[in-house]
Amino acid sequence: MPRKICGLGFDCASMMLQPGIDPGECFNYTTCGAAIKLTPDEEIELIRVREIASCQRQQEWERREETFRTTRREAAVMMLMSRGCP
């Protein structure tokens, strides 16, 4: 079985803040695959998962999914900035 890869070339684990996930497990897999056909300035809607410290319990983390609109270009810049490669 061929290994699934991100349509935009991102590291899905970094984008989703979920170490160890494969692109096939990413919420954005179909969106990123379809985004290849778009121009760099057309907007796509992506899902990002964030872990936030729970207010009630100091040692527990709460996972939140958030949806945001971005372009392929902005998403690439965001990934490079998050990896410290501006």
JSON list of C-alpha atoms in Angstrom, two decimals:
[
{"chain": "A", "resi": 1, "resn": "MET", "atom": "CA", "xyz": [0.00, 0.00, 0.00]},
{"chain": "A", "resi": 2, "resn": "PRO", "atom": "CA", "xyz": [1.50, 3.39, -0.94]},
{"chain": "A", "resi": 3, "resn": "ARG", "atom": "CA", "xyz": [2.28, 5.77, 1.88]},
{"chain": "A", "resi": 4, "resn": "LYS", "atom": "CA", "xyz": [0.11, 8.88, 1.95]},
{"chain": "A", "resi": 5, "resn": "ILE", "atom": "CA", "xyz": [1.93, 12.21, 1.77]},
{"chain": "A", "resi": 6, "resn": "CYS", "atom": "CA", "xyz": [0.75, 15.75, 2.43]},
{"chain": "A", "resi": 7, "resn": "GLY", "atom": "CA", "xyz": [-0.49, 17.49, -0.69]},
{"chain": "A", "resi": 8, "resn": "LEU", "atom": "CA", "xyz": [1.21, 20.74, 0.31]},
{"chain": "A", "resi": 9, "resn": "GLY", "atom": "CA", "xyz": [4.42, 19.07, 1.46]},
{"chain": "A", "resi": 10, "resn": "PHE", "atom": "CA", "xyz": [3.95, 19.87, 5.16]},
{"chain": "A", "resi": 11, "resn": "ASP", "atom": "CA", "xyz": [4.91, 17.75, 8.11]},
{"chain": "A", "resi": 12, "resn": "CYS", "atom": "CA", "xyz": [1.41, 16.91, 9.34]},
{"chain": "A", "resi": 13, "resn": "ALA", "atom": "CA", "xyz": [2.62, 16.16, 12.87]},
{"chain": "A", "resi": 14, "resn": "SER", "atom": "CA", "xyz": [4.03, 19.70, 13.18]},
{"chain": "A", "resi": 15, "resn": "MET", "atom": "CA", "xyz": [1.05, 21.37, 11.54]},
{"chain": "A", "resi": 16, "resn": "MET", "atom": "CA", "xyz": [-1.45, 19.56, 13.76]},
{"chain": "A", "resi": 17, "resn": "LEU", "atom": "CA", "xyz": [0.81, 19.60, 16.84]},
{"chain": "A", "resi": 18, "resn": "GLN", "atom": "CA", "xyz": [0.35, 15.83, 17.11]},
{"chain": "A", "resi": 19, "resn": "PRO", "atom": "CA", "xyz": [3.73, 14.10, 17.09]},
{"chain": "A", "resi": 20, "resn": "GLY", "atom": "CA", "xyz": [3.79, 10.85, 15.17]},
{"chain": "A", "resi": 21, "resn": "ILE", "atom": "CA", "xyz": [0.68, 11.17, 13.02]},
{"chain": "A", "resi": 22, "resn": "ASP", "atom": "CA", "xyz": [0.86, 10.25, 9.36]},
{"chain": "A", "resi": 23, "resn": "PRO", "atom": "CA", "xyz": [-0.70, 12.41, 6.64]},
{"chain": "A", "resi": 24, "resn": "GLY", "atom": "CA", "xyz": [-3.50, 9.87, 6.19]},
{"chain": "A", "resi": 25, "resn": "GLU", "atom": "CA", "xyz": [-4.55, 10.51, 9.81]},
{"chain": "A", "resi": 26, "resn": "CYS", "atom": "CA", "xyz": [-4.50, 14.31, 9.44]},
{"chain": "A", "resi": 27, "resn": "PHE", "atom": "CA", "xyz": [-7.82, 16.20, 9.47]},
{"chain": "A", "resi": 28, "resn": "ASN", "atom": "CA", "xyz": [-6.51, 18.31, 6.56]},
{"chain": "A", "resi": 29, "resn": "TYR", "atom": "CA", "xyz": [-5.43, 15.45, 4.29]},
{"chain": "A", "resi": 30, "resn": "THR", "atom": "CA", "xyz": [-8.19, 15.86, 1.70]},
{"chain": "A", "resi": 31, "resn": "THR", "atom": "CA", "xyz": [-8.06, 19.68, 1.87]},
{"chain": "A", "resi": 32, "resn": "CYS", "atom": "CA", "xyz": [-4.30, 19.80, 1.31]},
{"chain": "A", "resi": 33, "resn": "GLY", "atom": "CA", "xyz": [-4.54, 17.28, -1.51]},
{"chain": "A", "resi": 34, "resn": "ALA", "atom": "CA", "xyz": [-7.15, 19.39, -3.29]},
{"chain": "A", "resi": 35, "resn": "ALA", "atom": "CA", "xyz": [-5.18, 22.59, -2.63]},
{"chain": "A", "resi": 36, "resn": "ILE", "atom": "CA", "xyz": [-2.50, 21.58, -5.12]},
{"chain": "A", "resi": 37, "resn": "LYS", "atom": "CA", "xyz": [-4.90, 22.57, -7.90]},
{"chain": "A", "resi": 38, "resn": "LEU", "atom": "CA", "xyz": [-5.40, 26.09, -6.47]},
{"chain": "A", "resi": 39, "resn": "THR", "atom": "CA", "xyz": [-3.29, 29.15, -7.10]},
{"chain": "A", "resi": 40, "resn": "PRO", "atom": "CA", "xyz": [-1.01, 30.20, -4.23]},
{"chain": "A", "resi": 41, "resn": "ASP", "atom": "CA", "xyz": [-3.39, 33.06, -3.33]},
{"chain": "A", "resi": 42, "resn": "GLU", "atom": "CA", "xyz": [-6.70, 31.14, -3.22]},
{"chain": "A", "resi": 43, "resn": "GLU", "atom": "CA", "xyz": [-7.93, 30.47, 0.31]},
{"chain": "A", "resi": 44, "resn": "ILE", "atom": "CA", "xyz": [-8.36, 27.06, 1.87]},
{"chain": "A", "resi": 45, "resn": "GLU", "atom": "CA", "xyz": [-9.84, 26.13, 5.24]},
{"chain": "A", "resi": 46, "resn": "LEU", "atom": "CA", "xyz": [-7.56, 24.16, 7.55]},
{"chain": "A", "resi": 47, "resn": "ILE", "atom": "CA", "xyz": [-8.03, 22.60, 10.97]},
{"chain": "A", "resi": 48, "resn": "ARG", "atom": "CA", "xyz": [-5.39, 23.04, 13.67]},
{"chain": "A", "resi": 49, "resn": "VAL", "atom": "CA", "xyz": [-5.27, 21.21, 17.01]},
{"chain": "A", "resi": 50, "resn": "ARG", "atom": "CA", "xyz": [-3.87, 23.06, 20.00]},
{"chain": "A", "resi": 51, "resn": "GLU", "atom": "CA", "xyz": [-3.11, 21.80, 23.48]},
{"chain": "A", "resi": 52, "resn": "ILE", "atom": "CA", "xyz": [-3.97, 24.32, 26.18]},
{"chain": "A", "resi": 53, "resn": "ALA", "atom": "CA", "xyz": [-3.26, 23.97, 29.88]},
{"chain": "A", "resi": 54, "resn": "SER", "atom": "CA", "xyz": [-6.45, 23.26, 31.77]},
{"chain": "A", "resi": 55, "resn": "CYS", "atom": "CA", "xyz": [-7.46, 26.04, 34.18]},
{"chain": "A", "resi": 56, "resn": "GLN", "atom": "CA", "xyz": [-8.88, 23.64, 36.76]},
{"chain": "A", "resi": 57, "resn": "ARG", "atom": "CA", "xyz": [-6.05, 21.09, 36.71]},
{"chain": "A", "resi": 58, "resn": "GLN", "atom": "CA", "xyz": [-2.49, 22.34, 36.38]},
{"chain": "A", "resi": 59, "resn": "GLN", "atom": "CA", "xyz": [-0.97, 19.12, 35.00]},
{"chain": "A", "resi": 60, "resn": "GLU", "atom": "CA", "xyz": [-3.67, 18.35, 32.41]},
{"chain": "A", "resi": 61, "resn": "TRP", "atom": "CA", "xyz": [-3.86, 19.61, 28.83]},
{"chain": "A", "resi": 62, "resn": "GLU", "atom": "CA", "xyz": [-7.03, 20.26, 26.91]},
{"chain": "A", "resi": 63, "resn": "ARG", "atom": "CA", "xyz": [-7.06, 19.66, 23.15]},
{"chain": "A", "resi": 64, "resn": "ARG", "atom": "CA", "xyz": [-8.96, 22.15, 21.01]},
{"chain": "A", "resi": 65, "resn": "GLU", "atom": "CA", "xyz": [-9.62, 22.06, 17.29]},
{"chain": "A", "resi": 66, "resn": "GLU", "atom": "CA", "xyz": [-9.79, 25.38, 15.50]},
{"chain": "A", "resi": 67, "resn": "THR", "atom": "CA", "xyz": [-10.62, 26.09, 11.89]},
{"chain": "A", "resi": 68, "resn": "PHE", "atom": "CA", "xyz": [-8.92, 28.92, 10.04]},
{"chain": "A", "resi": 69, "resn": "ARG", "atom": "CA", "xyz": [-8.75, 30.20, 6.47]},
{"chain": "A", "resi": 70, "resn": "THR", "atom": "CA", "xyz": [-5.41, 30.72, 4.81]},
{"chain": "A", "resi": 71, "resn": "THR", "atom": "CA", "xyz": [-3.70, 30.59, 1.44]},
{"chain": "A", "resi": 72, "resn": "ARG", "atom": "CA", "xyz": [-1.10, 28.05, 0.36]},
{"chain": "A", "resi": 73, "resn": "ARG", "atom": "CA", "xyz": [1.52, 30.79, 0.57]},
{"chain": "A", "resi": 74, "resn": "GLU", "atom": "CA", "xyz": [0.51, 31.91, 4.09]},
{"chain": "A", "resi": 75, "resn": "ALA", "atom": "CA", "xyz": [0.41, 28.28, 5.27]},
{"chain": "A", "resi": 76, "resn": "ALA", "atom": "CA", "xyz": [3.93, 27.71, 3.94]},
{"chain": "A", "resi": 77, "resn": "VAL", "atom": "CA", "xyz": [5.22, 30.85, 5.68]},
{"chain": "A", "resi": 78, "resn": "MET", "atom": "CA", "xyz": [3.51, 29.77, 8.92]},
{"chain": "A", "resi": 79, "resn": "MET", "atom": "CA", "xyz": [5.20, 26.34, 8.78]},
{"chain": "A", "resi": 80, "resn": "LEU", "atom": "CA", "xyz": [8.62, 27.84, 8.03]},
{"chain": "A", "resi": 81, "resn": "MET", "atom": "CA", "xyz": [8.28, 30.35, 10.86]},
{"chain": "A", "resi": 82, "resn": "SER", "atom": "CA", "xyz": [7.22, 27.65, 13.31]},
{"chain": "A", "resi": 83, "resn": "ARG", "atom": "CA", "xyz": [10.34, 25.65, 12.40]},
{"chain": "A", "resi": 84, "resn": "GLY", "atom": "CA", "xyz": [12.59, 28.69, 12.82]},
{"chain": "A", "resi": 85, "resn": "CYS", "atom": "CA", "xyz": [13.41, 29.00, 9.10]},
{"chain": "A", "resi": 86, "resn": "PRO", "atom": "CA", "xyz": [12.12, 32.47, 8.11]}
]
